[in-house]
Tab-separated table of C-alpha atoms in Angstrom:
chain	number	residue	atom	x	y	z
A	23	UNK	CA	4.401	17.809	-29.210
A	24	UNK	CA	3.026	17.116	-25.700
A	25	UNK	CA	0.995	14.223	-27.119
A	26	UNK	CA	3.494	12.943	-29.679
A	27	UNK	CA	6.685	12.902	-27.594
A	28	UNK	CA	5.394	10.429	-24.931
A	29	UNK	CA	4.137	8.097	-27.690
A	30	UNK	CA	7.550	8.162	-29.404
A	31	UNK	CA	9.303	7.492	-26.086
A	32	UNK	CA	6.872	4.643	-25.308
A	33	UNK	CA	7.395	3.139	-28.768
A	34	UNK	CA	11.186	3.310	-28.635
A	35	UNK	CA	11.351	1.961	-25.055
A	36	UNK	CA	9.027	-0.927	-25.878
A	37	UNK	CA	10.648	-1.721	-29.224
A	38	UNK	CA	14.213	-1.722	-27.909
A	39	UNK	CA	13.228	-3.852	-24.895
A	40	UNK	CA	11.455	-6.422	-27.082
A	41	UNK	CA	14.274	-6.559	-29.635
A	42	UNK	CA	16.900	-6.937	-26.883
A	43	UNK	CA	15.338	-10.306	-25.994
A	44	UNK	CA	16.826	-11.727	-29.202
A	45	UNK	CA	20.339	-10.288	-28.798
A	46	UNK	CA	23.273	-11.740	-26.891
A	47	UNK	CA	23.995	-9.557	-23.815
A	48	UNK	CA	27.672	-10.632	-23.843
A	49	UNK	CA	28.199	-9.528	-27.441
A	50	UNK	CA	26.153	-6.367	-27.807
A	51	UNK	CA	24.873	-3.489	-25.690
A	52	UNK	CA	21.384	-4.067	-27.102
A	53	UNK	CA	21.207	-7.519	-25.484
A	54	UNK	CA	21.681	-6.140	-21.973
A	55	UNK	CA	19.469	-3.107	-22.341
A	56	UNK	CA	16.313	-4.589	-20.767
A	57	UNK	CA	17.555	-4.813	-17.131
A	58	UNK	CA	19.175	-1.391	-17.558
A	59	UNK	CA	15.911	0.194	-18.704
A	60	UNK	CA	14.002	-1.546	-15.920
A	61	UNK	CA	16.444	-0.193	-13.329
A	62	UNK	CA	15.415	3.319	-14.419
A	63	UNK	CA	11.964	2.567	-12.988
A	64	UNK	CA	13.545	2.068	-9.567
A	65	UNK	CA	15.494	5.330	-9.875
A	66	UNK	CA	12.474	7.340	-11.033
A	67	UNK	CA	10.353	5.604	-8.358
A	68	UNK	CA	12.846	6.666	-5.669
A	69	UNK	CA	12.546	10.310	-6.682
A	70	UNK	CA	8.751	10.167	-6.799
A	71	UNK	CA	8.629	8.865	-3.216
A	72	UNK	CA	8.459	12.486	-2.162
A	73	UNK	CA	5.124	12.743	-4.000
A	74	UNK	CA	3.802	9.935	-1.792
A	75	UNK	CA	4.980	11.658	1.392
A	76	UNK	CA	3.354	14.917	0.275
A	77	UNK	CA	0.092	13.081	-0.552
A	78	UNK	CA	-0.106	11.300	2.828
A	79	UNK	CA	0.760	14.489	4.699
A	80	UNK	CA	-1.773	16.639	2.812
A	81	UNK	CA	-4.706	14.190	3.066
A	82	UNK	CA	-4.157	13.407	6.754
A	83	UNK	CA	-3.237	16.936	7.833
A	84	UNK	CA	-6.424	18.316	6.262
A	85	UNK	CA	-8.465	15.805	8.302
A	86	UNK	CA	-6.599	16.708	11.490
A	87	UNK	CA	-6.847	20.444	10.828
A	88	UNK	CA	-10.607	20.273	10.173
A	89	UNK	CA	-11.124	17.859	13.091
A	90	UNK	CA	-12.887	15.376	10.803
A	91	UNK	CA	-14.278	12.132	12.245
A	92	UNK	CA	-11.412	9.858	13.294
A	93	UNK	CA	-8.825	12.685	13.142
A	94	UNK	CA	-6.742	11.284	16.044
A	95	UNK	CA	-5.967	8.217	13.898
A	96	UNK	CA	-4.883	10.470	11.026
A	97	UNK	CA	-2.645	12.358	13.452
A	98	UNK	CA	-1.168	9.065	14.633
A	99	UNK	CA	-0.487	8.094	10.995
A	100	UNK	CA	1.475	11.310	10.469
A	101	UNK	CA	3.415	10.884	13.716
A	102	UNK	CA	4.196	7.238	12.884
A	103	UNK	CA	5.413	8.110	9.383
A	104	UNK	CA	7.731	10.935	10.434
A	105	UNK	CA	9.007	9.232	13.611
A	106	UNK	CA	10.019	6.236	11.526
A	107	UNK	CA	11.355	8.074	8.468
A	108	UNK	CA	13.266	11.057	9.884
A	109	UNK	CA	15.693	9.184	12.226
A	110	UNK	CA	16.350	6.660	9.434
A	111	UNK	CA	17.441	9.460	7.084
A	112	UNK	CA	19.830	11.087	9.593
A	113	UNK	CA	23.464	9.872	9.412
A	114	UNK	CA	24.365	7.137	11.892
A	115	UNK	CA	27.639	8.970	12.623
A	116	UNK	CA	25.620	11.493	14.639
A	117	UNK	CA	24.113	8.851	16.894
A	118	UNK	CA	23.699	5.057	16.886
A	119	UNK	CA	19.941	5.728	17.114
A	120	UNK	CA	19.957	7.200	13.597
A	121	UNK	CA	20.208	5.379	10.266
A	122	UNK	CA	18.748	1.914	9.719
A	123	UNK	CA	21.394	-0.293	11.355
A	124	UNK	CA	20.650	-2.697	14.197
A	125	UNK	CA	19.868	-0.789	17.379
A	126	UNK	CA	18.587	2.312	15.549
A	127	UNK	CA	15.137	3.817	16.153
A	128	UNK	CA	14.074	2.701	12.691
A	129	UNK	CA	15.253	-0.858	13.301
A	130	UNK	CA	13.498	-1.043	16.671
A	131	UNK	CA	10.225	0.281	15.261
A	132	UNK	CA	10.442	-2.045	12.284
A	133	UNK	CA	11.223	-5.185	14.294
A	134	UNK	CA	8.844	-4.549	17.197
A	135	UNK	CA	5.891	-2.739	15.626
A	136	UNK	CA	5.909	-2.868	11.817
A	137	UNK	CA	6.816	-6.545	11.277
A	138	UNK	CA	4.419	-7.948	13.956
A	139	UNK	CA	1.564	-5.829	12.562
A	140	UNK	CA	2.256	-7.058	9.022
A	141	UNK	CA	2.353	-10.639	10.349
A	142	UNK	CA	-0.959	-10.083	12.140
A	143	UNK	CA	-2.620	-8.824	8.964
A	144	UNK	CA	-1.312	-11.774	6.993
A	145	UNK	CA	-2.422	-14.240	9.691
A	146	UNK	CA	-5.958	-12.828	9.562
A	147	UNK	CA	-6.145	-14.147	6.020
A	148	UNK	CA	-6.957	-17.596	7.443
A	149	UNK	CA	-10.279	-16.315	8.837
A	150	UNK	CA	-11.089	-14.516	5.600
A	151	UNK	CA	-10.400	-17.724	3.633
A	152	UNK	CA	-12.750	-19.631	5.954
A	153	UNK	CA	-15.619	-17.178	5.438
A	154	UNK	CA	-15.057	-16.952	1.658
A	155	UNK	CA	-14.805	-20.742	1.379
A	156	UNK	CA	-18.054	-21.126	3.308
A	157	UNK	CA	-19.830	-18.963	0.735
A	158	UNK	CA	-18.078	-20.409	-2.318
A	159	UNK	CA	-18.484	-24.059	-1.429
A	160	UNK	CA	-22.224	-24.176	-0.818
A	161	UNK	CA	-23.973	-26.884	-2.846
A	162	UNK	CA	-26.601	-24.698	-4.573
A	163	UNK	CA	-26.569	-26.358	-7.985
A	164	UNK	CA	-24.783	-29.258	-9.741
A	165	UNK	CA	-21.773	-27.065	-10.692
A	166	UNK	CA	-21.205	-25.728	-7.185
A	167	UNK	CA	-21.677	-29.250	-5.776
A	168	UNK	CA	-18.931	-30.447	-8.107
A	169	UNK	CA	-16.742	-27.578	-6.918
A	170	UNK	CA	-17.485	-28.484	-3.303
A	171	UNK	CA	-16.547	-32.146	-3.892
A	172	UNK	CA	-13.305	-31.170	-5.653
A	173	UNK	CA	-12.440	-28.682	-2.895
A	174	UNK	CA	-13.039	-31.261	-0.142
A	175	UNK	CA	-10.840	-33.810	-1.929
A	176	UNK	CA	-8.015	-31.302	-2.518
A	177	UNK	CA	-8.155	-29.999	1.072
A	178	UNK	CA	-8.017	-33.538	2.421
A	179	UNK	CA	-5.142	-34.406	0.083
A	180	UNK	CA	-3.133	-31.340	1.198
A	181	UNK	CA	-2.916	-32.376	4.892
A	182	UNK	CA	-1.169	-35.557	6.125
A	183	UNK	CA	-4.137	-36.684	8.240
A	184	UNK	CA	-6.506	-36.183	5.314
A	185	UNK	CA	-4.179	-38.071	2.999
A	186	UNK	CA	-4.085	-40.953	5.464
A	187	UNK	CA	-7.887	-40.886	5.555
A	188	UNK	CA	-8.093	-40.931	1.740
A	189	UNK	CA	-5.768	-43.935	1.626
A	190	UNK	CA	-8.452	-45.891	3.516
A	191	UNK	CA	-10.487	-45.801	0.281
A	192	UNK	CA	-7.577	-47.007	-1.816
A	193	UNK	CA	-3.819	-46.536	-2.010
A	194	UNK	CA	-4.134	-44.635	-5.307
A	195	UNK	CA	-6.763	-42.093	-4.243
A	196	UNK	CA	-4.259	-39.286	-3.278
A	197	UNK	CA	-2.350	-39.964	-6.506
A	198	UNK	CA	-5.620	-39.749	-8.444
A	199	UNK	CA	-6.349	-36.301	-6.969
A	200	UNK	CA	-2.818	-35.124	-7.776
A	201	UNK	CA	-2.838	-36.496	-11.337
A	202	UNK	CA	-6.338	-35.686	-12.485
A	203	UNK	CA	-7.565	-32.782	-10.356
A	204	UNK	CA	-4.401	-30.736	-9.768
A	205	UNK	CA	-2.124	-31.599	-12.692
A	206	UNK	CA	-5.029	-32.265	-15.048
A	207	UNK	CA	-8.110	-30.070	-14.776
A	208	UNK	CA	-6.567	-27.369	-12.556
A	209	UNK	CA	-3.297	-27.027	-14.524
A	210	UNK	CA	-5.149	-26.967	-17.860
A	211	UNK	CA	-7.471	-24.174	-16.747
A	212	UNK	CA	-4.593	-22.172	-15.242
A	213	UNK	CA	-2.550	-22.515	-18.440
A	214	UNK	CA	-5.532	-21.394	-20.496
A	215	UNK	CA	-5.818	-18.275	-18.339
A	216	UNK	CA	-2.053	-17.639	-18.504
A	217	UNK	CA	-1.956	-17.994	-22.325
A	218	UNK	CA	-4.933	-15.647	-22.677
A	219	UNK	CA	-3.385	-13.157	-20.245
A	220	UNK	CA	-0.031	-13.262	-22.064
A	221	UNK	CA	-1.734	-12.555	-25.392
A	222	UNK	CA	-3.771	-9.778	-23.803
A	223	UNK	CA	-0.610	-8.243	-22.328
A	224	UNK	CA	1.179	-8.451	-25.695
A	225	UNK	CA	-1.803	-6.916	-27.481
A	226	UNK	CA	-2.057	-4.108	-24.936
A	227	UNK	CA	1.712	-3.482	-25.193
A	228	UNK	CA	1.336	-3.157	-28.947
A	229	UNK	CA	-1.569	-0.725	-28.518
A	230	UNK	CA	0.572	1.344	-26.114
A	231	UNK	CA	3.646	1.250	-28.383
A	232	UNK	CA	1.604	2.402	-31.365
A	233	UNK	CA	-0.053	5.157	-29.359
A	234	UNK	CA	-3.552	3.688	-29.788
A	235	UNK	CA	-3.960	3.200	-26.023
A	236	UNK	CA	-3.103	6.539	-24.410
A	237	UNK	CA	-5.439	6.654	-21.423
A	238	UNK	CA	-2.608	5.880	-18.978
A	239	UNK	CA	-0.814	9.081	-20.051
A	240	UNK	CA	-3.540	11.344	-18.731
A	241	UNK	CA	-2.992	14.816	-20.095
A	242	UNK	CA	-0.072	13.420	-22.168
B	21	UNK	CA	29.026	-1.057	-44.339
B	22	UNK	CA	26.009	-3.008	-45.553
B	23	UNK	CA	27.706	-6.380	-45.296
B	24	UNK	CA	26.805	-7.117	-41.709
B	25	UNK	CA	23.005	-6.754	-42.059
B	26	UNK	CA	23.172	-8.742	-45.305
B	27	UNK	CA	25.188	-11.478	-43.610
B	28	UNK	CA	22.791	-11.518	-40.668
B	29	UNK	CA	19.818	-11.774	-43.007
B	30	UNK	CA	21.388	-14.671	-44.876
B	31	UNK	CA	22.244	-16.484	-41.644
B	32	UNK	CA	18.722	-15.811	-40.368
B	33	UNK	CA	17.181	-17.217	-43.538
B	34	UNK	CA	19.526	-20.236	-43.406
B	35	UNK	CA	18.654	-20.888	-39.782
B	36	UNK	CA	14.962	-20.456	-40.465
B	37	UNK	CA	15.178	-23.166	-43.129
B	38	UNK	CA	17.110	-25.381	-40.704
B	39	UNK	CA	14.509	-24.676	-38.027
B	40	UNK	CA	11.671	-25.686	-40.335
B	41	UNK	CA	13.574	-28.824	-41.299
B	42	UNK	CA	14.017	-29.615	-37.634
B	43	UNK	CA	17.796	-29.209	-37.263
B	44	UNK	CA	17.824	-27.662	-33.798
B	45	UNK	CA	21.532	-28.266	-32.994
B	46	UNK	CA	22.554	-25.917	-35.811
B	47	UNK	CA	20.687	-23.119	-34.063
B	48	UNK	CA	22.080	-23.955	-30.661
B	49	UNK	CA	25.661	-23.846	-31.978
B	50	UNK	CA	25.265	-20.319	-33.266
B	51	UNK	CA	23.854	-19.065	-29.952
B	52	UNK	CA	27.010	-18.839	-27.855
B	53	UNK	CA	29.164	-16.738	-30.182
B	54	UNK	CA	26.696	-14.822	-32.337
B	55	UNK	CA	25.339	-11.370	-31.650
B	56	UNK	CA	21.801	-12.508	-32.478
B	57	UNK	CA	20.160	-15.218	-30.340
B	58	UNK	CA	19.207	-17.593	-33.151
B	59	UNK	CA	17.582	-19.938	-30.636
B	60	UNK	CA	15.043	-17.172	-30.039
B	61	UNK	CA	14.304	-16.557	-33.695
B	62	UNK	CA	11.049	-18.506	-33.275
B	63	UNK	CA	9.902	-15.987	-30.640
B	64	UNK	CA	10.710	-13.137	-33.012
B	65	UNK	CA	8.755	-14.802	-35.848
B	66	UNK	CA	5.751	-15.350	-33.556
B	67	UNK	CA	5.970	-11.741	-32.412
B	68	UNK	CA	6.018	-10.471	-35.998
B	69	UNK	CA	3.041	-12.691	-36.949
B	70	UNK	CA	1.154	-11.542	-33.863
B	71	UNK	CA	1.883	-7.865	-34.562
B	72	UNK	CA	0.881	-8.172	-38.234
B	73	UNK	CA	-2.452	-9.812	-37.326
B	74	UNK	CA	-3.243	-7.142	-34.706
B	75	UNK	CA	-2.288	-4.331	-37.101
B	76	UNK	CA	-4.433	-5.857	-39.860
B	77	UNK	CA	-7.479	-5.964	-37.620
B	78	UNK	CA	-6.796	-2.394	-36.461
B	79	UNK	CA	-6.631	-1.342	-40.125
B	80	UNK	CA	-9.939	-3.112	-40.857
B	81	UNK	CA	-11.502	-1.493	-37.807
B	82	UNK	CA	-10.263	1.906	-39.051
B	83	UNK	CA	-11.933	1.220	-42.420
B	84	UNK	CA	-15.204	0.664	-40.602
B	85	UNK	CA	-15.595	-3.117	-40.899
B	86	UNK	CA	-18.087	-4.339	-38.288
B	87	UNK	CA	-16.390	-6.289	-35.467
B	88	UNK	CA	-18.376	-8.546	-33.152
B	89	UNK	CA	-17.238	-8.646	-29.535
B	90	UNK	CA	-18.822	-10.873	-26.928
B	91	UNK	CA	-20.311	-9.097	-23.927
B	92	UNK	CA	-18.169	-9.076	-20.782
B	93	UNK	CA	-20.646	-8.940	-17.850
B	94	UNK	CA	-18.045	-7.526	-15.446
B	95	UNK	CA	-17.485	-4.503	-17.671
B	96	UNK	CA	-21.171	-4.055	-18.421
B	97	UNK	CA	-21.592	-3.845	-14.640
B	98	UNK	CA	-19.139	-0.964	-14.198
B	99	UNK	CA	-21.661	1.689	-15.211
B	100	UNK	CA	-24.367	-0.044	-13.173
B	101	UNK	CA	-22.067	-0.014	-10.128
B	102	UNK	CA	-21.296	3.692	-10.492
B	103	UNK	CA	-25.026	4.379	-10.985
B	104	UNK	CA	-25.779	2.497	-7.775
B	105	UNK	CA	-23.143	4.529	-5.929
B	106	UNK	CA	-24.728	7.730	-7.265
B	107	UNK	CA	-28.210	6.701	-6.114
B	108	UNK	CA	-26.926	5.762	-2.656
B	109	UNK	CA	-24.836	8.925	-2.379
B	110	UNK	CA	-21.760	6.891	-1.600
B	111	UNK	CA	-18.305	6.893	-3.212
B	112	UNK	CA	-16.712	4.507	-5.690
B	113	UNK	CA	-13.444	2.896	-4.557
B	114	UNK	CA	-10.968	1.990	-7.306
B	115	UNK	CA	-7.732	0.098	-6.601
B	116	UNK	CA	-5.264	-0.171	-9.526
B	117	UNK	CA	-3.439	-3.133	-7.951
B	118	UNK	CA	-0.504	-3.126	-5.577
B	119	UNK	CA	2.409	-3.125	-8.010
B	120	UNK	CA	4.608	-0.503	-9.630
B	121	UNK	CA	3.871	1.139	-12.980
B	122	UNK	CA	6.373	-1.090	-14.818
B	123	UNK	CA	3.819	-3.923	-14.610
B	124	UNK	CA	1.572	-4.079	-17.678
B	125	UNK	CA	-1.334	-5.079	-15.396
B	126	UNK	CA	-0.906	-1.835	-13.458
B	127	UNK	CA	-0.929	0.141	-16.712
B	128	UNK	CA	-4.118	-1.736	-17.662
B	129	UNK	CA	-5.575	-0.840	-14.237
B	130	UNK	CA	-4.680	2.841	-14.665
B	131	UNK	CA	-6.230	2.840	-18.157
B	132	UNK	CA	-9.461	1.375	-16.769
B	133	UNK	CA	-9.329	4.012	-14.015
B	134	UNK	CA	-9.457	6.651	-16.763
B	135	UNK	CA	-12.665	5.105	-18.178
B	136	UNK	CA	-14.253	4.701	-14.728
B	137	UNK	CA	-13.319	8.293	-13.807
B	138	UNK	CA	-15.214	9.515	-16.884
B	139	UNK	CA	-18.345	7.740	-15.626
B	140	UNK	CA	-17.963	9.051	-12.064
B	141	UNK	CA	-17.373	12.533	-13.497
B	142	UNK	CA	-20.534	12.224	-15.593
B	143	UNK	CA	-22.639	11.213	-12.573
B	144	UNK	CA	-20.664	13.457	-10.179
B	145	UNK	CA	-20.046	10.494	-7.918
B	146	UNK	CA	-17.165	10.742	-5.415
B	147	UNK	CA	-14.160	8.627	-6.446
B	148	UNK	CA	-11.442	7.300	-4.129
B	149	UNK	CA	-8.254	5.751	-5.470
B	150	UNK	CA	-5.766	4.593	-2.822
B	151	UNK	CA	-2.388	3.583	-4.324
B	152	UNK	CA	0.751	1.884	-3.063
B	153	UNK	CA	3.433	3.460	-5.268
B	154	UNK	CA	4.171	7.152	-5.887
B	155	UNK	CA	4.573	6.584	-9.658
B	156	UNK	CA	1.081	5.091	-9.782
B	157	UNK	CA	-0.076	8.093	-7.741
B	158	UNK	CA	1.326	10.518	-10.313
B	159	UNK	CA	-0.131	8.575	-13.262
B	160	UNK	CA	-3.482	8.087	-11.502
B	161	UNK	CA	-3.828	11.790	-10.695
B	162	UNK	CA	-3.073	12.714	-14.325
B	163	UNK	CA	-5.551	10.163	-15.685
B	164	UNK	CA	-8.389	11.140	-13.335
B	165	UNK	CA	-7.833	14.877	-13.896
B	166	UNK	CA	-7.880	14.339	-17.666
B	167	UNK	CA	-11.102	12.284	-17.417
B	168	UNK	CA	-12.840	15.002	-15.375
B	169	UNK	CA	-11.594	17.713	-17.751
B	170	UNK	CA	-12.819	15.796	-20.815
B	171	UNK	CA	-16.253	15.420	-19.232
B	172	UNK	CA	-16.336	19.152	-18.484
B	173	UNK	CA	-16.317	18.547	-14.718
B	174	UNK	CA	-12.877	19.835	-13.794
B	175	UNK	CA	-14.343	21.689	-10.814
B	176	UNK	CA	-15.436	18.375	-9.325
B	177	UNK	CA	-11.883	17.021	-9.528
B	178	UNK	CA	-9.710	16.965	-6.436
B	179	UNK	CA	-6.067	15.907	-6.346
B	180	UNK	CA	-6.817	13.875	-3.218
B	181	UNK	CA	-9.147	11.518	-5.096
B	182	UNK	CA	-5.997	9.566	-5.885
B	183	UNK	CA	-3.974	9.232	-2.717
B	184	UNK	CA	-0.855	7.435	-1.622
B	185	UNK	CA	-1.659	5.435	1.498
B	186	UNK	CA	1.207	3.080	2.311
B	187	UNK	CA	4.207	1.409	0.723
B	188	UNK	CA	3.932	-1.837	2.706
B	189	UNK	CA	1.626	-4.499	1.283
B	190	UNK	CA	-0.358	-5.223	4.443
B	191	UNK	CA	-0.285	-1.623	5.664
B	192	UNK	CA	-1.908	-0.793	2.316
B	193	UNK	CA	-4.482	-3.572	2.822
B	194	UNK	CA	-5.241	-2.359	6.360
B	195	UNK	CA	-5.718	1.237	5.168
B	196	UNK	CA	-8.010	0.228	2.309
B	197	UNK	CA	-10.002	-2.048	4.621
B	198	UNK	CA	-10.358	0.912	6.979
B	199	UNK	CA	-11.660	3.076	4.119
B	200	UNK	CA	-14.166	0.352	3.164
B	201	UNK	CA	-15.486	0.078	6.708
B	202	UNK	CA	-15.577	3.820	7.483
B	203	UNK	CA	-16.605	5.343	4.146
B	204	UNK	CA	-18.741	2.370	3.026
B	205	UNK	CA	-18.237	2.805	-0.748
B	206	UNK	CA	-21.166	1.516	-2.809
B	207	UNK	CA	-18.825	0.010	-5.407
B	208	UNK	CA	-15.319	-1.414	-5.120
B	209	UNK	CA	-13.352	-1.930	-8.336
B	210	UNK	CA	-10.076	-3.875	-8.131
B	211	UNK	CA	-8.070	-3.870	-11.380
B	212	UNK	CA	-4.416	-4.861	-11.605
B	213	UNK	CA	-1.871	-6.991	-9.781
B	214	UNK	CA	-2.967	-8.413	-6.455
B	215	UNK	CA	-1.270	-10.856	-4.105
B	216	UNK	CA	-2.081	-12.192	-0.631
B	217	UNK	CA	-4.145	-9.108	0.241
B	218	UNK	CA	-6.703	-9.825	-2.515
B	219	UNK	CA	-9.054	-11.749	-0.235
B	220	UNK	CA	-8.513	-9.363	2.707
B	221	UNK	CA	-9.761	-6.530	0.499
B	222	UNK	CA	-12.537	-8.397	-1.317
B	223	UNK	CA	-13.980	-10.037	1.828
B	224	UNK	CA	-14.048	-6.738	3.702
B	225	UNK	CA	-15.809	-5.104	0.749
B	226	UNK	CA	-18.264	-7.976	0.644
B	227	UNK	CA	-18.978	-7.631	4.361
B	228	UNK	CA	-19.485	-3.872	3.875
B	229	UNK	CA	-22.178	-4.648	1.267
B	230	UNK	CA	-20.440	-3.034	-1.694
B	231	UNK	CA	-20.959	-4.213	-5.258
B	232	UNK	CA	-17.527	-5.529	-6.275
B	233	UNK	CA	-15.839	-5.896	-9.657
B	234	UNK	CA	-12.336	-7.367	-9.806
B	235	UNK	CA	-9.888	-8.049	-12.596
B	236	UNK	CA	-6.452	-9.614	-12.491
B	237	UNK	CA	-4.217	-11.753	-14.660
B	238	UNK	CA	-2.798	-13.660	-11.654
B	239	UNK	CA	-4.403	-17.122	-11.755
B	240	UNK	CA	-3.552	-17.755	-8.091
B	241	UNK	CA	-5.653	-14.768	-6.949
B	242	UNK	CA	-8.634	-15.374	-9.221
B	243	UNK	CA	-10.386	-17.920	-6.949
B	244	UNK	CA	-10.378	-15.397	-4.095
B	245	UNK	CA	-11.934	-12.707	-6.242
B	246	UNK	CA	-14.472	-15.127	-7.725
B	247	UNK	CA	-15.505	-16.172	-4.206
B	248	UNK	CA	-15.831	-12.651	-2.807
B	249	UNK	CA	-16.732	-10.378	-5.752
B	250	UNK	CA	-19.886	-9.978	-7.844
B	251	UNK	CA	-17.980	-9.907	-11.144
B	252	UNK	CA	-14.448	-11.005	-11.978
B	253	UNK	CA	-12.438	-10.262	-15.114
B	254	UNK	CA	-10.098	-13.156	-15.762
B	255	UNK	CA	-6.676	-12.741	-17.379
B	256	UNK	CA	-7.083	-11.297	-20.851
B	257	UNK	CA	-10.399	-9.608	-19.949
B	258	UNK	CA	-8.403	-7.211	-17.752
B	259	UNK	CA	-6.336	-6.080	-20.740
B	260	UNK	CA	-9.436	-5.907	-22.923
B	261	UNK	CA	-11.324	-3.762	-20.391
B	262	UNK	CA	-9.968	-0.371	-21.388
B	263	UNK	CA	-10.605	-1.036	-25.101
B	264	UNK	CA	-14.059	-2.484	-24.328
B	265	UNK	CA	-15.112	0.492	-22.222
B	266	UNK	CA	-13.766	2.984	-24.779
B	267	UNK	CA	-15.993	1.598	-27.613
B	268	UNK	CA	-13.331	2.937	-30.015
B	269	UNK	CA	-13.046	0.788	-33.189
B	270	UNK	CA	-9.252	1.206	-33.249
B	271	UNK	CA	-8.924	-0.321	-29.796
B	272	UNK	CA	-11.479	-3.055	-30.468
B	273	UNK	CA	-9.566	-4.106	-33.620
B	274	UNK	CA	-6.660	-5.168	-31.420
B	275	UNK	CA	-8.960	-7.432	-29.418
B	276	UNK	CA	-10.213	-9.208	-32.544
B	277	UNK	CA	-6.636	-9.805	-33.727
B	278	UNK	CA	-5.880	-11.318	-30.351
B	279	UNK	CA	-8.776	-13.765	-30.807
B	280	UNK	CA	-7.362	-14.979	-34.149
B	281	UNK	CA	-3.975	-15.634	-32.537
B	282	UNK	CA	-5.759	-17.611	-29.825
B	283	UNK	CA	-7.364	-19.807	-32.492
B	284	UNK	CA	-3.897	-20.360	-34.017
B	285	UNK	CA	-2.506	-21.322	-30.611
B	286	UNK	CA	-5.356	-23.787	-30.057
B	287	UNK	CA	-4.586	-25.352	-33.467
B	288	UNK	CA	-0.869	-25.584	-32.570
B	289	UNK	CA	-1.726	-27.199	-29.216
B	290	UNK	CA	-4.027	-29.784	-30.832
B	291	UNK	CA	-1.470	-30.578	-33.578
B	292	UNK	CA	1.309	-30.781	-30.972
B	293	UNK	CA	-0.690	-33.126	-28.742
B	294	UNK	CA	-1.438	-35.426	-31.700
B	295	UNK	CA	2.196	-35.439	-32.911
B	296	UNK	CA	3.652	-36.013	-29.439
B	297	UNK	CA	1.104	-38.795	-28.801
B	298	UNK	CA	2.205	-40.445	-32.064
B	299	UNK	CA	5.844	-40.076	-30.958
B	300	UNK	CA	6.853	-37.757	-33.836
B	301	UNK	CA	6.439	-34.405	-32.157
B	302	UNK	CA	10.034	-33.553	-31.157
B	303	UNK	CA	10.739	-31.307	-34.155
B	304	UNK	CA	7.395	-29.552	-33.795
B	305	UNK	CA	8.025	-29.093	-30.058
B	306	UNK	CA	11.490	-27.682	-30.853
B	307	UNK	CA	9.951	-24.886	-32.921
B	308	UNK	CA	8.468	-23.450	-29.757
B	309	UNK	CA	11.492	-23.980	-27.506
B	310	UNK	CA	12.929	-20.585	-26.497
B	311	UNK	CA	16.314	-21.869	-25.323
B	312	UNK	CA	17.898	-20.495	-22.140
């Protein structure tokens, strides 16, 4: 039963969700079942958040307790998590510092520490792109030289100064890049990948619904 | 009691004939008031055809018919990567994407994790799986524990192999980058949904000297992985990975069925291009229009 029940649930959930695509949500319950089923994921996910908190606490506390290398950072992680989470969970009626409204501890930490740090991480992507592009666009063989030429043209076309430069070689050069490189070769390859991925996803869904693919269930 | 299904079947058959004859407005008129979305009947027919083909190939695979599958270098390299990690005495880092478990790519990632965990269990190589969502944490822990149990290495399993690190996208990326720099895993395997953090992770792993295998169905992230990783599974290869690594005929049958559907799609595309170029492709195009 432990192995069969999850397969039956997976089959029914998948089947009903697929079938609901072809039913009118205004006329039948079946038509509107997909968003309802998907909202269950959010509800279940909310309850399992506690698992995440337990996992972070256990892994980091063990490192702190055993004074492993870098334990002060682990301790800081724990402090940061609880200092941010606990005041946010307390009712704002007790104090304006509690809850997640403007002026609360949570809001202050989010606006002044969390958001800038996220922005910093995202901004660092520019340097990573530069180093990856340097490696990817080296002219080692005819194929990579072609890639380099295409990349240079697209990068020039994407910035106003580069576009102005390209127009020196002919008014239609930027349009040529847009039509043939981006909307031609690039779009065709991307669509090929998307079609293949969609078929792969459908095939995998079928394998899951039929209980052929059961690895994701673990002990099931 | 049986009138409604009968009526629906008759209307479906009638609309199918109209669809084949190219009378699209008839379908559109029935959409607003009917229980069934007749404008999506084409999707249902395609789904049935697709399912039948996959099931046929699975049946043939079950009967023992030989099925040829092309080699996927990225998946062939998984065992090599784990072997390298074992020789170097360093861990294997597996990231099942950064999305929730309701994404089919994440389920594919978790399935591949199960196969990889069997290999790490076999070689007794340390495995680290940082995750971004608690549901993925629960599924990942189950999958890894099962893999270690099946390989008879349950003692080597630790619940903390799969760990929740952060719910924020870039906090997750920063934590994983920290793990890559501090623990220096010999192999990094990225399988699932990735977004802007894909290059942050893959470049850091590259700088740390790890062998890297990535797989995603997001076309916008593929160039980053191709630039920074040793092997990249593109789109459908991600979904094929679990079946490929399992070597189970039942699973491989599904992959062959998928290939036949791809050939059909290519034929439809070529026919459609020719018909549209000749200016007589509207009806044909309408067959594949899903409506709103």
